[in-house]
Structure formats: C-alpha cells, structure tokens
Short mmCIF file of N, CA, C and O in Angstrom, two decimals:
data_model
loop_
_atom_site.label_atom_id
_atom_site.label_comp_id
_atom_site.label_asym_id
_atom_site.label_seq_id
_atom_site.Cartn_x
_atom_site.Cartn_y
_atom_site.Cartn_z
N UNK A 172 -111.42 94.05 -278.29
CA UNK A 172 -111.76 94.21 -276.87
C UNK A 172 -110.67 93.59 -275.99
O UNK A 172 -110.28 94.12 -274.94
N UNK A 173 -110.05 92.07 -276.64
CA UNK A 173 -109.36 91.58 -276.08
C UNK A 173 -108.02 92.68 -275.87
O UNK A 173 -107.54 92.67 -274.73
N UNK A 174 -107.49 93.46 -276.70
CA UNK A 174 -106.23 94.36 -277.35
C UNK A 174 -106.69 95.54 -275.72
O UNK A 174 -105.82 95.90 -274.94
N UNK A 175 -107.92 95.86 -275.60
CA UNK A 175 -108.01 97.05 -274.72
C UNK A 175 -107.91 96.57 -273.68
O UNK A 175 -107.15 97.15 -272.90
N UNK A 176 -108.54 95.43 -273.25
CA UNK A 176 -108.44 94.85 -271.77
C UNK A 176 -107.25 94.71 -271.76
O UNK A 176 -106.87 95.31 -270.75
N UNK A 177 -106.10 94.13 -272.46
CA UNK A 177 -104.39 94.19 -272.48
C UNK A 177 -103.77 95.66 -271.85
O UNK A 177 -103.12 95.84 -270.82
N UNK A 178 -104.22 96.62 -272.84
CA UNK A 178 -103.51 97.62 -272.48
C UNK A 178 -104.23 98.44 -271.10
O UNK A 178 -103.59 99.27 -270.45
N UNK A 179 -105.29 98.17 -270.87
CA UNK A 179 -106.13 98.76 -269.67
C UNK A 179 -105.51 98.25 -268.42
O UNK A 179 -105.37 98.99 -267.45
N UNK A 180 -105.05 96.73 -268.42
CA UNK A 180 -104.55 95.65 -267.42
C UNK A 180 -103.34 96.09 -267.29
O UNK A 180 -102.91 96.18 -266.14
N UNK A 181 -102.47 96.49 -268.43
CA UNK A 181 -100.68 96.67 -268.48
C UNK A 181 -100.95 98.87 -267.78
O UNK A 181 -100.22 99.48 -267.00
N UNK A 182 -101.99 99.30 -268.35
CA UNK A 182 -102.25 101.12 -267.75
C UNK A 182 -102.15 100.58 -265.91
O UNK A 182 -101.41 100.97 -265.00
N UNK A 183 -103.31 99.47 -265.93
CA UNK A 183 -103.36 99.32 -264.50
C UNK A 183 -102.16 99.28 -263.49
O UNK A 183 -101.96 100.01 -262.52
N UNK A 184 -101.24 97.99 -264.09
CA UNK A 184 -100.35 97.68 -263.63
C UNK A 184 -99.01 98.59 -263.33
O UNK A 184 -98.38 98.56 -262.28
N UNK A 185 -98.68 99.52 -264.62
CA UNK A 185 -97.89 100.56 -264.19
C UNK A 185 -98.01 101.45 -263.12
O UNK A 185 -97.05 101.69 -262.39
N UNK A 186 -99.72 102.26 -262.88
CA UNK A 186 -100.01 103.56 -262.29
C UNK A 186 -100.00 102.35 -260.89
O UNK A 186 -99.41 102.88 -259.95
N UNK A 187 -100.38 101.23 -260.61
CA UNK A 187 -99.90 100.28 -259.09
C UNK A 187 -98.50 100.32 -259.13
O UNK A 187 -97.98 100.47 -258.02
N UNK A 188 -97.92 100.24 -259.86
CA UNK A 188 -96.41 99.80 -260.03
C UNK A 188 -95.69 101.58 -259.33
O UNK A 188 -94.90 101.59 -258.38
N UNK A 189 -96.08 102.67 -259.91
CA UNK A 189 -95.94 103.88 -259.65
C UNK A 189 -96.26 104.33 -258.09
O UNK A 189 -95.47 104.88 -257.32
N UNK A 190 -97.62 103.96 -257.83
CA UNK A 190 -98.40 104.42 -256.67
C UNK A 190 -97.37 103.87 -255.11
O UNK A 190 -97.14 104.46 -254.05
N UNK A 191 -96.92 102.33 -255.69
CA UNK A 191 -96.43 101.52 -254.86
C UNK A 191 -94.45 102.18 -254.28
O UNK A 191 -93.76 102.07 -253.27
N UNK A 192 -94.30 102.81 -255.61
CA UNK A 192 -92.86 103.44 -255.56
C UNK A 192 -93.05 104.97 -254.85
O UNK A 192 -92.08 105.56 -254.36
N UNK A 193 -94.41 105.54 -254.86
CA UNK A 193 -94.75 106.16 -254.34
C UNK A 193 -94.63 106.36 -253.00
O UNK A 193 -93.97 107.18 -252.37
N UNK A 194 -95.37 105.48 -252.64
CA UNK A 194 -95.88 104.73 -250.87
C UNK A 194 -94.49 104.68 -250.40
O UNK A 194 -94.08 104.84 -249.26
N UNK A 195 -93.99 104.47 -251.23
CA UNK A 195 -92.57 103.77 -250.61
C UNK A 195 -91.78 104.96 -250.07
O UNK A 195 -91.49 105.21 -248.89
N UNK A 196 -91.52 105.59 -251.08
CA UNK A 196 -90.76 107.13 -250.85
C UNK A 196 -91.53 107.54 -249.67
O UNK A 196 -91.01 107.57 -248.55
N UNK A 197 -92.99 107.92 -249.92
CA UNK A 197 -93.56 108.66 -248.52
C UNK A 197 -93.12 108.37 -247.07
O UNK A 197 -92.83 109.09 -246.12
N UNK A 198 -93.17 106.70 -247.32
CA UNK A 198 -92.55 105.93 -246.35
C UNK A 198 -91.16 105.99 -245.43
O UNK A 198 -90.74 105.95 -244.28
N UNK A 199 -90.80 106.13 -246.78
CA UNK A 199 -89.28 106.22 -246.09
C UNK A 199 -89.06 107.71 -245.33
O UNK A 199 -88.56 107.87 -244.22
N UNK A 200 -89.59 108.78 -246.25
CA UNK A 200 -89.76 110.18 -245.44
C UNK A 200 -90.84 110.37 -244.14
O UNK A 200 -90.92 111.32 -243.35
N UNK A 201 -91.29 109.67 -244.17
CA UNK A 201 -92.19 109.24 -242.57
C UNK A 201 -91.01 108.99 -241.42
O UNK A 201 -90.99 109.55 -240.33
N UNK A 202 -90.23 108.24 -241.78
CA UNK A 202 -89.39 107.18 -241.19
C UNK A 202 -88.43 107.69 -240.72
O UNK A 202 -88.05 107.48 -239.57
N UNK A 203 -87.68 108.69 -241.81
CA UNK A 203 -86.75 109.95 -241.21
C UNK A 203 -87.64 110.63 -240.60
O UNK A 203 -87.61 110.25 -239.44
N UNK A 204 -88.62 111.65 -240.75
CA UNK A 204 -88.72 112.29 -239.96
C UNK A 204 -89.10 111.97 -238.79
O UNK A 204 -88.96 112.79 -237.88
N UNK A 205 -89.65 110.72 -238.54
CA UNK A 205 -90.03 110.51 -236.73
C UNK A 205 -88.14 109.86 -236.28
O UNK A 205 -87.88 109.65 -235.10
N UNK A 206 -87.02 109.61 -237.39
CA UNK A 206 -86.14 109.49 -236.63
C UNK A 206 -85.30 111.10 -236.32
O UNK A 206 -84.48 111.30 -235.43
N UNK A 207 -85.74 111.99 -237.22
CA UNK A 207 -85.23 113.18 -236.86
C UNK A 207 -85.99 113.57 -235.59
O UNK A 207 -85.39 114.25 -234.75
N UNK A 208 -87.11 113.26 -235.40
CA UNK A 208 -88.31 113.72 -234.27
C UNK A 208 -87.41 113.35 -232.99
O UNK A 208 -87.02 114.09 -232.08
N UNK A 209 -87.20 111.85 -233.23
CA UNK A 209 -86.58 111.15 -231.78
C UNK A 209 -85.34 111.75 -231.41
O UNK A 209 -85.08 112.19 -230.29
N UNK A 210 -84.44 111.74 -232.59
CA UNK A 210 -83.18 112.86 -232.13
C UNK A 210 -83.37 114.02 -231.29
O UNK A 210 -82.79 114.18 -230.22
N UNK A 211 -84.37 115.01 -231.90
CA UNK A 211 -84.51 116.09 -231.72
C UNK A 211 -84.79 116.00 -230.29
O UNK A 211 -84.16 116.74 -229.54
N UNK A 212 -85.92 114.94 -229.66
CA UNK A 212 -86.20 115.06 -228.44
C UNK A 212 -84.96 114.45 -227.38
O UNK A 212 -84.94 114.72 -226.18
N UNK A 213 -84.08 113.71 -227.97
CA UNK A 213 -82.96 113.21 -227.30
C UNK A 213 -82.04 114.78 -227.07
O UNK A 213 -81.79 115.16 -225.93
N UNK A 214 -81.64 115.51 -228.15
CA UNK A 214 -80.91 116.73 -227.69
C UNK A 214 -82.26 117.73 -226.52
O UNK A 214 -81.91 118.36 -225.52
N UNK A 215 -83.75 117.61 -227.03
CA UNK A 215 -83.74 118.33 -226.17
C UNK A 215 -83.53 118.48 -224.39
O UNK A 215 -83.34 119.42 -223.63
N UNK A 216 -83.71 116.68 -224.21
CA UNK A 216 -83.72 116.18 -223.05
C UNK A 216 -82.56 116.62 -222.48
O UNK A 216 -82.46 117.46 -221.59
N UNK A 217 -81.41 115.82 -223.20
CA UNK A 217 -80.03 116.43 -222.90
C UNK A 217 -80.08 118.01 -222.36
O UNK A 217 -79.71 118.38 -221.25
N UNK A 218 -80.54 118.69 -223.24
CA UNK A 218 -80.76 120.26 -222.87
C UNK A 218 -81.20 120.65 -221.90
O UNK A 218 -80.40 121.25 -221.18
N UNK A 219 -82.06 120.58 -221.60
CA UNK A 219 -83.06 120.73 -220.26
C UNK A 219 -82.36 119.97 -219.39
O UNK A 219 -82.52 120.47 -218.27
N UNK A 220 -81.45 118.72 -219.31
CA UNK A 220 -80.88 118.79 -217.99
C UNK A 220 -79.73 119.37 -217.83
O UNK A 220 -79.18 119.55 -216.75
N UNK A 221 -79.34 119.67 -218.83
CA UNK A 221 -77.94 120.45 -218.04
C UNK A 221 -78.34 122.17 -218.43
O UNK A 221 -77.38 122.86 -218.80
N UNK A 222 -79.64 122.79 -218.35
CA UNK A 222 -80.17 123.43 -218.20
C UNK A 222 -80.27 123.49 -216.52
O UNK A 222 -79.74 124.33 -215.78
N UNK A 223 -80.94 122.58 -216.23
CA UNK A 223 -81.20 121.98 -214.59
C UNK A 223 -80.25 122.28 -213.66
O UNK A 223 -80.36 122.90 -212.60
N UNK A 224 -79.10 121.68 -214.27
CA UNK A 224 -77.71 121.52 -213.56
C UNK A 224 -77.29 122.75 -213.13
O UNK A 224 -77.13 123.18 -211.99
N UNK A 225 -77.11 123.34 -214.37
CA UNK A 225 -76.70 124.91 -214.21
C UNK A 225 -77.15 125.74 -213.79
O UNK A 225 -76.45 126.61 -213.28
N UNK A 226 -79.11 125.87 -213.81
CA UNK A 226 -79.54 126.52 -213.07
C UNK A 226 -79.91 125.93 -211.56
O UNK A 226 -80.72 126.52 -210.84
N UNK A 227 -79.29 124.80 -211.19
CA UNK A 227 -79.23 124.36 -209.49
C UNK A 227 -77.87 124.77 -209.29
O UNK A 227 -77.63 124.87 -208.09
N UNK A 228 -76.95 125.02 -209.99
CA UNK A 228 -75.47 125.17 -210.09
C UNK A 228 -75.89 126.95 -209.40
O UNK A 228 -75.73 127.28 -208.23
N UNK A 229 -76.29 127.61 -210.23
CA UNK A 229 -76.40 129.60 -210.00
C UNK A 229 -77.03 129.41 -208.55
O UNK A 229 -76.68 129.97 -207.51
N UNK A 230 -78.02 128.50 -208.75
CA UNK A 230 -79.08 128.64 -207.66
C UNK A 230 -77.95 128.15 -205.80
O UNK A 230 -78.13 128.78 -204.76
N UNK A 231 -77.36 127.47 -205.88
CA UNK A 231 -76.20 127.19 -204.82
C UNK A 231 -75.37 128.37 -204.62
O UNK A 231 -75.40 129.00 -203.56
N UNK A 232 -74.77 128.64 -205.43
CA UNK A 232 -74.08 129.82 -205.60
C UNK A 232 -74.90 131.17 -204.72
O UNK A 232 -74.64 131.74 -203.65
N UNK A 233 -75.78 131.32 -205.53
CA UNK A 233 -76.50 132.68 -204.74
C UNK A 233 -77.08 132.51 -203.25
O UNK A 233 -77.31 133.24 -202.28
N UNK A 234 -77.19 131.33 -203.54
CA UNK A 234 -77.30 130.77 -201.46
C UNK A 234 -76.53 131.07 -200.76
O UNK A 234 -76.74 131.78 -199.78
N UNK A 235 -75.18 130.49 -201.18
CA UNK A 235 -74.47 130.78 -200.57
C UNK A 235 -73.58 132.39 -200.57
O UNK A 235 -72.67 132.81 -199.85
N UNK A 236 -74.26 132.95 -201.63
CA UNK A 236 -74.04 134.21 -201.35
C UNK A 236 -75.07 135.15 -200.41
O UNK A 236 -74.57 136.19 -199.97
N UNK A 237 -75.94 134.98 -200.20
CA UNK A 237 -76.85 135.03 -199.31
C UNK A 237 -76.24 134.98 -197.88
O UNK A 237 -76.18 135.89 -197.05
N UNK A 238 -75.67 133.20 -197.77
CA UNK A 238 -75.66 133.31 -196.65
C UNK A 238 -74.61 134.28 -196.06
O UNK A 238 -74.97 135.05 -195.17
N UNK A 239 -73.45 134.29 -196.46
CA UNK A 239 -72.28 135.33 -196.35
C UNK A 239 -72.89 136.22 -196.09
O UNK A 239 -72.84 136.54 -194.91
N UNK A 240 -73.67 137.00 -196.94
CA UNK A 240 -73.63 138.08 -196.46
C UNK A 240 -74.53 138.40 -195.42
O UNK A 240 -74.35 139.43 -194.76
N UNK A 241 -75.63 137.53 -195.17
CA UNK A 241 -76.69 137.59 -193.86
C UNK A 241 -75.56 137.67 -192.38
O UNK A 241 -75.48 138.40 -191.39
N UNK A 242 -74.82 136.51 -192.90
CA UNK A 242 -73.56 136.60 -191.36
C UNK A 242 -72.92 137.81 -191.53
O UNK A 242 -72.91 138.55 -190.55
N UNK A 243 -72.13 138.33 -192.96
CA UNK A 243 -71.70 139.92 -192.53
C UNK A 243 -72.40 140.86 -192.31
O UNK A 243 -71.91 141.97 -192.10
N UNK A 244 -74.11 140.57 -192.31
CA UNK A 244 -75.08 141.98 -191.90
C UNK A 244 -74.82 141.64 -189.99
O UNK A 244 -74.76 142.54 -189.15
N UNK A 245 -74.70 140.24 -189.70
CA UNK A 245 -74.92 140.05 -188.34
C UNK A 245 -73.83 140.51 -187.86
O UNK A 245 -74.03 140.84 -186.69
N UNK A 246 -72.44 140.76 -188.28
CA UNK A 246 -71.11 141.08 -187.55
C UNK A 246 -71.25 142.85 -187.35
O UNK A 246 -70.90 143.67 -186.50
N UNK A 247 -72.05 142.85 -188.81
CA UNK A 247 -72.10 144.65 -188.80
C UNK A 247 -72.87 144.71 -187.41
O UNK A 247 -72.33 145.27 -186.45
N UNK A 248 -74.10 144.13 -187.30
CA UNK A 248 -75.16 144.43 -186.11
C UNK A 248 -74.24 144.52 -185.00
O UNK A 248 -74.33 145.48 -184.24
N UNK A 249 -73.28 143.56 -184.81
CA UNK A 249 -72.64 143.26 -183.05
C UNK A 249 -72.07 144.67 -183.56
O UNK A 249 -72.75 145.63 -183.20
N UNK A 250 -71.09 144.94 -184.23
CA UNK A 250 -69.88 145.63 -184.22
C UNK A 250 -70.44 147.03 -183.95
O UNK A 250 -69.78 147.75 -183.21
N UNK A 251 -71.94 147.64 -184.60
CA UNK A 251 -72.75 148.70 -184.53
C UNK A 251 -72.72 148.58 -183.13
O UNK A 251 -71.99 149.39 -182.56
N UNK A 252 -73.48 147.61 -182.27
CA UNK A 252 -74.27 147.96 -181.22
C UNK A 252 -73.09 147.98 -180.35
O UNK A 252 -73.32 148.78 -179.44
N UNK A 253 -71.41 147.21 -180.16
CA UNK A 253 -70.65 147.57 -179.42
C UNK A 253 -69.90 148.72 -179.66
O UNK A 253 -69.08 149.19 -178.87
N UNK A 254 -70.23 149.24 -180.93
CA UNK A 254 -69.44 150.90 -180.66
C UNK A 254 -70.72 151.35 -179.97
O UNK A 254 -70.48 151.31 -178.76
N UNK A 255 -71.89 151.74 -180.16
CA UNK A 255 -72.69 152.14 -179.24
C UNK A 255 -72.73 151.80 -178.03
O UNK A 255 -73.24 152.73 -177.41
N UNK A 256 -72.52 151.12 -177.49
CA UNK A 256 -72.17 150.62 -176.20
C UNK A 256 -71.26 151.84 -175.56
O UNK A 256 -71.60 152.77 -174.82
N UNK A 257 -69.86 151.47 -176.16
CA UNK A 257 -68.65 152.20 -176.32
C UNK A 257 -69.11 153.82 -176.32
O UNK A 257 -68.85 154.50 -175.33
N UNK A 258 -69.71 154.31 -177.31
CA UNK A 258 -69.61 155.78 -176.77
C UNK A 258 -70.74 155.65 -176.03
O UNK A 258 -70.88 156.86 -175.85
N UNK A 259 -71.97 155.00 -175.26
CA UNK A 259 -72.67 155.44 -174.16
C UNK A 259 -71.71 155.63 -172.74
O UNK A 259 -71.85 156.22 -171.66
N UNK A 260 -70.51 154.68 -173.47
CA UNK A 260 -69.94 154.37 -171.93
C UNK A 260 -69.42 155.87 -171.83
O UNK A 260 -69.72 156.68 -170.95
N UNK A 261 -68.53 156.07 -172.96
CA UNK A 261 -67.52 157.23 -173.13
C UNK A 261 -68.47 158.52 -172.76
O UNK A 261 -67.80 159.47 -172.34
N UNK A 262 -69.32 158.67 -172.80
CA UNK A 262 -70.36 159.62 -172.47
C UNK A 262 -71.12 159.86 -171.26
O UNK A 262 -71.68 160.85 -170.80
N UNK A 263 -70.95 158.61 -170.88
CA UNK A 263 -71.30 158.58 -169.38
C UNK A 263 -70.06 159.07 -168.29
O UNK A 263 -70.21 159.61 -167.19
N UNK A 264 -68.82 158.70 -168.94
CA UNK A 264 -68.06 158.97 -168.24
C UNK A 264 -67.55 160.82 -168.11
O UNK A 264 -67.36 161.65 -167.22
N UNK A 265 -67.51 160.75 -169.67
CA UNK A 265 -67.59 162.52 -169.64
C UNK A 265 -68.81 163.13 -168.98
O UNK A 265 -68.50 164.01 -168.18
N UNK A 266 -69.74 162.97 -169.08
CA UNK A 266 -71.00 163.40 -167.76
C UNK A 266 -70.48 163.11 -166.87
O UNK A 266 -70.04 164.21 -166.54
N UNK A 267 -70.08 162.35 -166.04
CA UNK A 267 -69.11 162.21 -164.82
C UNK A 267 -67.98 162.89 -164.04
O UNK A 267 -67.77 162.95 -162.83
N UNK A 268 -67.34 163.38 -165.08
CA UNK A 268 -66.31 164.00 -164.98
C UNK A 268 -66.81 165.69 -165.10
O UNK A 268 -66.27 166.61 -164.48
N UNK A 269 -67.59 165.78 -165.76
CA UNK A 269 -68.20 166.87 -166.11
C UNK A 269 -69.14 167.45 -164.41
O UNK A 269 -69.36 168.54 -163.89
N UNK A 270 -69.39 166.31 -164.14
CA UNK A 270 -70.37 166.97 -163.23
C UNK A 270 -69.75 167.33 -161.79
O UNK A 270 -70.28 167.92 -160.85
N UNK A 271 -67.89 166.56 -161.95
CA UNK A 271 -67.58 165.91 -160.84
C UNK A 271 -66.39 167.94 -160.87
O UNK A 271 -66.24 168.71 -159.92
N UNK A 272 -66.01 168.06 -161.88
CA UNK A 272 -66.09 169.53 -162.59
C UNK A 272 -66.85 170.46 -161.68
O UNK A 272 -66.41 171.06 -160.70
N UNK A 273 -68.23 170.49 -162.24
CA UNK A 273 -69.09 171.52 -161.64
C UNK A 273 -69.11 171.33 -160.11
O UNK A 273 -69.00 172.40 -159.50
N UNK A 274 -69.20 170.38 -159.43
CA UNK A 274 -69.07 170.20 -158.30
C UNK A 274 -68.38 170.90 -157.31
O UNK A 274 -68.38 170.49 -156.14
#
C-alpha cells in the first residue's frame, strides 16, 4: 500500500508538474496576444488619424474649390448682365436711329 501511495504521490506530482508547464505556456500566449492586441490598436489609432488628416486635408481642398468657383459663377453673373446691359443699350440706340430714319 505503502509502494502505491509512492507511485500515486510521484503520478500526482508529475501530471502538477505538467499542468503547471502547461499554465505557463497558456500564459505566456495570453500575454502575446493582448501585447499583439495593444499593438494592433496603437497602428490602428495611428491610422485613423492620419486618416483624419487627410480626409480634413481633401475636405480644405474642395472648399476651397468651391469657393473659386462660386466667385467665378459671380464674375460670369456681372459679365452676363453687363453684356446685357450693352446690347439693351445697342438696341435702343438702333431703335433710335431707326425711328429717327422713318421720321
């Protein structure tokens, strides 16, 4: 009995001895992966701001393309309404002359 409790005590001690080399490994792969985790969220952070950047970067850009061209719709407007001006005048004057003609 004494011989089985020996080898039951020394069975014990190995499959703890095993379990413990076990734990350990799991451990250590716990350990990487929440340090791969933390990396991962460090590049993504990085990412997303110069994500940010670039899309406040396009976003300036098209403003200011915007604005350009809102001021060249406004030069078109003057430049439209003073040729119209221009041939009411020119038209008024040929009615003028026209009538000054029939006269």
């Amino acid at each position: 009995l004494s011989l089985f409790n020996e080898e039951a005590a020394a069975g014990l001690r190995h499959m703890e001895s095993q379990f413990g080399e076990q734990l350990e490994e799991q451990s250590q792969s716990v350990e990487q992966l929440e340090q791969r985790l933390r990396d991962s969220e460090r590049v993504l952070v990085v990412s997303h701001k110069e994500l940010r950047c670039e899309a406040d970067g396009a976003k300036a850009q098209l403003e200011e393309r915007l604005d350009r061209m809102e001021a060249m719709e406004e030069q078109l407007e003057q430049r439209l309404y003073r040729t119209c001006e221009e041939m009411q005048a020119s038209c008024d004057s040929m009615a003028s002359e026209l009538e000054g003609v029939k006269g």
